[in-house]
CSV table of C-alpha atoms in Angstrom, one decimal:
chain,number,residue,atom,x,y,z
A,1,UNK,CA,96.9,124.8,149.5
A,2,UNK,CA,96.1,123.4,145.8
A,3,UNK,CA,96.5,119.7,145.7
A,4,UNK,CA,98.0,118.5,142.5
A,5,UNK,CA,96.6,115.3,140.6
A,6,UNK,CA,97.8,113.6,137.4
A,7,UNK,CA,95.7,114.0,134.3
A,8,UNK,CA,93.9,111.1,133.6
A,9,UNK,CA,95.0,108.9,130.4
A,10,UNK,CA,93.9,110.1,127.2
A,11,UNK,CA,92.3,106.4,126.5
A,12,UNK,CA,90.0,107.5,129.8
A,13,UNK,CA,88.8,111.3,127.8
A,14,UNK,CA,87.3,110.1,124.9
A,15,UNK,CA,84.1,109.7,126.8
A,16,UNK,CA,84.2,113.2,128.0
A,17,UNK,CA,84.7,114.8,125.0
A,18,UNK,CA,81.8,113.0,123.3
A,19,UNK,CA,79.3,114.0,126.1
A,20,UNK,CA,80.6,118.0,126.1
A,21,UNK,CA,80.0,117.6,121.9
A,22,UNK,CA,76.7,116.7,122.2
A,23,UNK,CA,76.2,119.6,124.3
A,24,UNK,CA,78.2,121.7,122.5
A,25,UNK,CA,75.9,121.1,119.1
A,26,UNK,CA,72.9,122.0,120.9
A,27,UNK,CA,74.5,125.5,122.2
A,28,UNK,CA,76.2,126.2,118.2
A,29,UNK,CA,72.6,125.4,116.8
A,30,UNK,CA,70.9,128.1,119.1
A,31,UNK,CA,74.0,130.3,118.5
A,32,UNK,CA,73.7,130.1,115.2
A,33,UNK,CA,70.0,130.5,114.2
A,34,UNK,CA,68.7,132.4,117.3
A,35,UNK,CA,71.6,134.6,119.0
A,36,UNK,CA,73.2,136.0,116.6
A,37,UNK,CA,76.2,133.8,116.5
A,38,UNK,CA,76.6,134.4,120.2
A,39,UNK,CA,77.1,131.7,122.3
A,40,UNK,CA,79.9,131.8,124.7
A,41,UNK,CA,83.3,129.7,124.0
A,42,UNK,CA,80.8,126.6,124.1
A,43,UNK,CA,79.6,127.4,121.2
A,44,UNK,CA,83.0,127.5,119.1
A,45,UNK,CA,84.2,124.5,121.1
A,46,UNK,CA,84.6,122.7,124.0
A,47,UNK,CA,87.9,122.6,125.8
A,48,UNK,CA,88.0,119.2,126.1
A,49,UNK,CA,89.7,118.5,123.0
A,50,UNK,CA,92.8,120.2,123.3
A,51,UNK,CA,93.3,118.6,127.3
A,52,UNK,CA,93.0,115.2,125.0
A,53,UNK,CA,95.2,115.9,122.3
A,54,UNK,CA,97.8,117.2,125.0
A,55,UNK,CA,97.3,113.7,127.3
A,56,UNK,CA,97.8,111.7,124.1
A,57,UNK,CA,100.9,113.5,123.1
A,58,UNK,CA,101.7,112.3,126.6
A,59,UNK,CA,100.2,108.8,126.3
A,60,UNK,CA,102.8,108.8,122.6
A,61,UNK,CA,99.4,108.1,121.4
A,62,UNK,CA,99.0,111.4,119.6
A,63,UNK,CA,101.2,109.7,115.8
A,64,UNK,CA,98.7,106.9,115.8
A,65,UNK,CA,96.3,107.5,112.3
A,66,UNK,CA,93.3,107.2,114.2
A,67,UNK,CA,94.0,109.9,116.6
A,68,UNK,CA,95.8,112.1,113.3
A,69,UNK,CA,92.1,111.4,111.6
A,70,UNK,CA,90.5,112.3,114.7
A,71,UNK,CA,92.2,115.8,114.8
A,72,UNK,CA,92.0,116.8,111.4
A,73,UNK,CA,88.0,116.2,111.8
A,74,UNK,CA,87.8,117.9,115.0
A,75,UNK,CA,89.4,121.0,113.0
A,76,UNK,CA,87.5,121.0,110.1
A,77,UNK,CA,84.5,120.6,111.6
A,78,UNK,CA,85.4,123.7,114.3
A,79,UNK,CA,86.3,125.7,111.3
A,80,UNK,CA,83.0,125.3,109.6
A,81,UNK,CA,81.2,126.1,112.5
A,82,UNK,CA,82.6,129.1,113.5
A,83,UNK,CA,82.4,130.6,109.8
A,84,UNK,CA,79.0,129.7,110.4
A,85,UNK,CA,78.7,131.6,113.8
A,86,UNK,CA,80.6,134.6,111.9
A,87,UNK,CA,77.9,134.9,109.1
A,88,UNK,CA,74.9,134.7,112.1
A,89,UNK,CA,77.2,137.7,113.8
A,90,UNK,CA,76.9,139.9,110.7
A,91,UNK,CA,73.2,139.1,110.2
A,92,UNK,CA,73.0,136.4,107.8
A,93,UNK,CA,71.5,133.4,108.1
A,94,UNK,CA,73.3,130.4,107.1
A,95,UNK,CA,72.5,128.5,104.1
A,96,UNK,CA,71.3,124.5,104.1
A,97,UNK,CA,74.5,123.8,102.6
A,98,UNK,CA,76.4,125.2,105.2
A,99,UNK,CA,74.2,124.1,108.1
A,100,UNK,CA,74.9,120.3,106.6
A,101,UNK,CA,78.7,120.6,105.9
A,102,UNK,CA,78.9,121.2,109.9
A,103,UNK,CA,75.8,118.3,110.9
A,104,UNK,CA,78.1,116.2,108.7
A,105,UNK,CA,81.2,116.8,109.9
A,106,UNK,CA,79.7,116.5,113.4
A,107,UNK,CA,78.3,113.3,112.8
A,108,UNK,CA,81.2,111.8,111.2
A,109,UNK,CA,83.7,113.4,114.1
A,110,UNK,CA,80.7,111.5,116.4
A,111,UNK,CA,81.4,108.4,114.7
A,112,UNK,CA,84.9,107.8,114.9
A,113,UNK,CA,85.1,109.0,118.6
A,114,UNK,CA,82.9,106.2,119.4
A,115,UNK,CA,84.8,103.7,117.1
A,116,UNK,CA,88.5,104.9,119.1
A,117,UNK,CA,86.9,104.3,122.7
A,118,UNK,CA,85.7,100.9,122.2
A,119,UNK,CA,89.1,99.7,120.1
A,120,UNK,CA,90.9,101.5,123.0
A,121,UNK,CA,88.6,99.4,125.3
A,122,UNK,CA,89.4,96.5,123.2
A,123,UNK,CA,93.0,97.1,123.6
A,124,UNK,CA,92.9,97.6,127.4
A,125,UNK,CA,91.8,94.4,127.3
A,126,UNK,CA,94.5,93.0,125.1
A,127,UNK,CA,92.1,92.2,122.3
A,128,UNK,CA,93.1,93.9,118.6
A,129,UNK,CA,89.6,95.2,118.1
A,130,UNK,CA,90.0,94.7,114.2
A,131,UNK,CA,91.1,90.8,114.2
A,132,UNK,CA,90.1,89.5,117.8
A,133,UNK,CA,93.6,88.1,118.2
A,134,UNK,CA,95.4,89.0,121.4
A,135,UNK,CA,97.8,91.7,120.8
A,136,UNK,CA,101.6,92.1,122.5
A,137,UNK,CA,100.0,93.3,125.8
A,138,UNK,CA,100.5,90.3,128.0
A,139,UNK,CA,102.3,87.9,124.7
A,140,UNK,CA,105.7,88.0,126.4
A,141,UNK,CA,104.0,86.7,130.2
A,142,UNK,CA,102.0,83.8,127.4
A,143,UNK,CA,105.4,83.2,126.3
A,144,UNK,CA,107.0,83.0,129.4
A,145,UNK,CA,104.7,80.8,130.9
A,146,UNK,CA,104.8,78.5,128.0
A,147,UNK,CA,109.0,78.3,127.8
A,148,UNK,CA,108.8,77.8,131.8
A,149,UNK,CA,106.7,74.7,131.4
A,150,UNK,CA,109.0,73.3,128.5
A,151,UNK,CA,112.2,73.6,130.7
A,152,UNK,CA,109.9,71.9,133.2
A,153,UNK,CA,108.4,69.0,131.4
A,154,UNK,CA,110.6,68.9,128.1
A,155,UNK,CA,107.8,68.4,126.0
A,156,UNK,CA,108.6,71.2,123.3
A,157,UNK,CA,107.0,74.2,121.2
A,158,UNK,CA,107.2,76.3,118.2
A,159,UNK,CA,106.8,80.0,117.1
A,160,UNK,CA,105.3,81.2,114.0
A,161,UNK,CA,105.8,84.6,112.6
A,162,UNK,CA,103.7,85.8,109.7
A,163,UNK,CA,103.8,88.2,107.4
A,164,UNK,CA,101.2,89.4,104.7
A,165,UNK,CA,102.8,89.4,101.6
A,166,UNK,CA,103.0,93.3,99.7
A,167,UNK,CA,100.4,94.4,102.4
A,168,UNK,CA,100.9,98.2,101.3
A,169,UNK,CA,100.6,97.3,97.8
A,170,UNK,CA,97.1,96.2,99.2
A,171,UNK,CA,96.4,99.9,100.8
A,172,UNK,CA,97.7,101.3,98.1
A,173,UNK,CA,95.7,99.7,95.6
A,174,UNK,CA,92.9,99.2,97.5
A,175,UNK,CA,92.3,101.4,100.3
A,176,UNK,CA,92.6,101.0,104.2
A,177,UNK,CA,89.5,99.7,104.5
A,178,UNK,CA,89.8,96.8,102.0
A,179,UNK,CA,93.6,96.4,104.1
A,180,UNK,CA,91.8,96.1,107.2
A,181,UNK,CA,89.1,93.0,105.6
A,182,UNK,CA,92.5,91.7,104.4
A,183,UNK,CA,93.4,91.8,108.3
A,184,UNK,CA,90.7,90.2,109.4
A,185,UNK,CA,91.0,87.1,107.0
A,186,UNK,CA,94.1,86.4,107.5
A,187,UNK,CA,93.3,86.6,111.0
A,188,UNK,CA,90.8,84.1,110.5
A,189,UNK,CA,92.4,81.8,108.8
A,190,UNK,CA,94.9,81.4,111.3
A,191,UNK,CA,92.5,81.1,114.1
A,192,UNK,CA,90.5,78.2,112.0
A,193,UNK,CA,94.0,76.7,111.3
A,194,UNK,CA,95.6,76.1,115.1
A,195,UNK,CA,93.8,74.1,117.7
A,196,UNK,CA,92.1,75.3,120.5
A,197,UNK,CA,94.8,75.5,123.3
A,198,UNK,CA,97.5,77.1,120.9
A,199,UNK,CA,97.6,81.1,121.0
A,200,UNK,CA,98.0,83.8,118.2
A,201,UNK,CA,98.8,87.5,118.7
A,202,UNK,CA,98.6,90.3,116.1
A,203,UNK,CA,102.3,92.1,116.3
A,204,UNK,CA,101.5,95.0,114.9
A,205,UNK,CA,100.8,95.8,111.2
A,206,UNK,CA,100.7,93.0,108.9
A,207,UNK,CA,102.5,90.6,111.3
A,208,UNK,CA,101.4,87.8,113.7
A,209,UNK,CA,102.5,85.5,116.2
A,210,UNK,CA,101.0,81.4,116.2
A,211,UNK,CA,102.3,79.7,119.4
A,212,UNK,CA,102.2,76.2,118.6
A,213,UNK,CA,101.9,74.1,121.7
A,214,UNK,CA,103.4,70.4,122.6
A,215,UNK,CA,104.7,70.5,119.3
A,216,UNK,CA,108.2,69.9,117.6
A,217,UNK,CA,109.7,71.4,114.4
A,218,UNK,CA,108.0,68.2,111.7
A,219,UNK,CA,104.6,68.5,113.1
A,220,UNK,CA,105.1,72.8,113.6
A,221,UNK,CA,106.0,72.8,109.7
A,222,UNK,CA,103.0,70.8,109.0
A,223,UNK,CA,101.0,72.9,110.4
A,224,UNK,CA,102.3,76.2,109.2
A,225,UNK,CA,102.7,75.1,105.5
A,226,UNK,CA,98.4,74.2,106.2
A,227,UNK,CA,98.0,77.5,107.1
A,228,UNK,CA,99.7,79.4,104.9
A,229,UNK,CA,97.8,77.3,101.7
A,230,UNK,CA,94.7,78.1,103.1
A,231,UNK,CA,95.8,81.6,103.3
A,232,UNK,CA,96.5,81.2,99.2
A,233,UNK,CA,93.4,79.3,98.9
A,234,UNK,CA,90.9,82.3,100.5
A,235,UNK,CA,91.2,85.4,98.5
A,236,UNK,CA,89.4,88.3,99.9
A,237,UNK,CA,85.9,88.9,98.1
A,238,UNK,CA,84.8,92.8,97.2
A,239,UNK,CA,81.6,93.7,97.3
A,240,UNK,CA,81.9,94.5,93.6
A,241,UNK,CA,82.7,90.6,93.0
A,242,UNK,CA,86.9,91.1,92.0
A,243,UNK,CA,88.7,89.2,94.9
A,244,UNK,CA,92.3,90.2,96.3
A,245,UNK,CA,94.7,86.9,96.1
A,246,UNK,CA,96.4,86.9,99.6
A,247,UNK,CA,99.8,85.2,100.9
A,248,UNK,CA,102.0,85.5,104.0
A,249,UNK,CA,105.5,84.3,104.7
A,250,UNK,CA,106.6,82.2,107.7
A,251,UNK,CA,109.1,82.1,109.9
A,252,UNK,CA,109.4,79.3,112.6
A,253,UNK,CA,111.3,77.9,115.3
A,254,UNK,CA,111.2,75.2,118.0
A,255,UNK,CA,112.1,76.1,121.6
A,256,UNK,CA,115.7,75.7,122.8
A,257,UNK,CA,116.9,74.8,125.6
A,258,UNK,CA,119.8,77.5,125.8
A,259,UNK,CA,117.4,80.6,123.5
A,260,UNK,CA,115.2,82.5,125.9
A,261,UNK,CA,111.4,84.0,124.2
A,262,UNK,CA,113.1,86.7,123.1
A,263,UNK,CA,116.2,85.0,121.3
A,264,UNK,CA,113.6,82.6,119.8
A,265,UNK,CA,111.3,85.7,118.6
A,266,UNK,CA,114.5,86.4,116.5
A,267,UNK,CA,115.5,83.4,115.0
A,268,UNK,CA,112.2,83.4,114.1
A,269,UNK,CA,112.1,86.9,112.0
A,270,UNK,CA,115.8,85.7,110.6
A,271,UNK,CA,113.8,82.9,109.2
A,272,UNK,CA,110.8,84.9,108.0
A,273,UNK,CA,113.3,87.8,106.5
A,274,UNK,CA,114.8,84.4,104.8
A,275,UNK,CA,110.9,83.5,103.8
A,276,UNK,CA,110.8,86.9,102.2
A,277,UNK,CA,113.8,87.4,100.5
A,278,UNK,CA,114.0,83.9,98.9
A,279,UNK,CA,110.6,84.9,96.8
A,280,UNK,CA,107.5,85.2,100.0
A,281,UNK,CA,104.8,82.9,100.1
A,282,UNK,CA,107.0,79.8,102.1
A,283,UNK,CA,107.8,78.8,105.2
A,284,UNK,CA,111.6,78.7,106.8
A,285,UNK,CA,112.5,76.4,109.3
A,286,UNK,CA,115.3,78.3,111.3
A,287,UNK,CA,118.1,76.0,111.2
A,288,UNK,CA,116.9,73.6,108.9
A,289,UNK,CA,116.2,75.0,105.6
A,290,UNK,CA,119.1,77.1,103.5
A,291,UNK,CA,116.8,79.3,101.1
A,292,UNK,CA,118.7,80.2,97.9
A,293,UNK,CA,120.8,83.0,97.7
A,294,UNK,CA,118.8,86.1,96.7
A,295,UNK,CA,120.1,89.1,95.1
A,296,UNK,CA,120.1,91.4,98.8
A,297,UNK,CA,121.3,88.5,101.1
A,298,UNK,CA,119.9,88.7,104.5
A,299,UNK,CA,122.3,90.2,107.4
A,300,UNK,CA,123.1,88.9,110.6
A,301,UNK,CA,120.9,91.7,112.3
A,302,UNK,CA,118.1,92.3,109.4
A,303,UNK,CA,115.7,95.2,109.0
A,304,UNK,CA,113.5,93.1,107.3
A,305,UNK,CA,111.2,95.0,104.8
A,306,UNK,CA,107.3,95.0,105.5
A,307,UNK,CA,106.1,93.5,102.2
């Protein structure tokens, strides 16, 4: 009688298809310059792969880029290699150019397998690799915990949500690479900004999350505004010397008695849809400042643009 066990996460496979690659280069080598372009399926590629992509299907992993980039390299790199293999077959050894386009790809594919399983560890751990800011894994229990001891003690707190200003025009312009150093300053900035026992969490994206503890709306707003002109005062160098002007918009609120975390996570993205669409770059306190009408006014249930 079989006994049937789940597959394990696809977060868990990444080390097992890096150890059956580095076997699997060995095997195409020999296959390719020794055999004759035989191998076995080894040497065109390990199965490995396709169990992964089918756990993180599973895992509704598979539409993250990462994963995308990791697929299309897998492929291309296959590809190569078994035109490689085909040439050995009919006799013909393959050229130095040929032999590099699949080292190349290899080492590359290599590379960014290694990068995924430590931001996946990362993430397990409810760090964002890229910023070191906790992420939404375990924000809501922070939260909780932090409303609980308000309705316990009275002594009050505020929620900031940020947003980077015309992020994608950064990618756009710029690349993903210069929008993830744009990431990681902004990041930065916060964490230089609050004190020690207040807590920030990347949402997702461009957004973040500042917790402001033991701390009404005057004091919350003076510590916001801080951040967000040190934000404007801390372009983002590039290595050739031109420097990318950054700003975010805020959102805040202080802690209700009568709004639960969630209802307070709201009125604080009404406020930062406000922060946006009265010009970006300026804080909102929700139910104390009246932005001037815009030309799109804001509606009671926004779906607020990410720029």
């Amino acid at each position: 009688m079989s006994e049937t066990t789940s597959s394990p996460p696809a977060t868990e496979m990444l080390g097992v298809i890096l150890d059956e690659h580095l076997r699997w280069i060995g095997q195409w080598h020999r296959a390719a310059f020794y055999r004759g372009g035989q191998g076995g399926d080894r040497a065109s590629a390990p199965a490995s792969f396709a169990a992964w992509c089918a756990a993180a299907s599973r895992d509704d992993l598979v539409h993250q880029p990462a994963v995308q980039k990791l697929a299309t390299m897998h492929e291309q790199m296959h590809r190569q290699a078994r035109l490689v293999l085909l040439k050995a077959g009919n006799g013909d050894t393959p050229t130095e150019a040929e032999y590099e386009a699949v080292v190349g790809r290899f080492e590359e594919f290599v590379l960014h397998l290694r990068r995924m399983e430590r931001a996946f560890g990362a993430a397990a751990s409810g760090l964002d690799p890229l910023t070191g800011l906790r992420t939404r894994r375990g924000m809501l229990e922070a939260l909780e915990r932090e409303h609980s001891r308000y309705r316990r003690t009275g002594q009050s707190f505020c929620l900031a949500l940020a947003d980077i200003d015309k992020f994608k025009g950064i990618n756009d312009t710029y690349g993903h690479d210069i929008g993830d150093r744009v990431l990681a300053a902004t990041a930065a900035v916060i964490s230089r900004g609050v004190r020690s026992f207040d807590e920030a969490f990347r949402m997702g994206g461009e957004e973040f999350l500042v917790c402001l503890k033991e701390t009404e709306m005057a004091e919350g707003f003076a510590v916001i505004e801080r951040l967000r002109i040190d934000l404007m005062e801390s372009p983002v160098l590039l290595p050739d010397g031109r420097a990318i002007p950054v700003t975010a918009s805020f959102g805040l609120v202080e802690a209700q008695p009568d709004l639960s975390v969630d209802e307070l996570i709201v009125c604080a993205d009404r406020a930062l849809y406000q922060a946006k669409n009265a010009g970006r770059n300026r804080v909102i306190r929700h139910g104390v400042d009246r932005p001037p009408a815009a030309a799109n006014p804001a509606p009671s249930k926004p779906a607020r643009p990410r720029a």
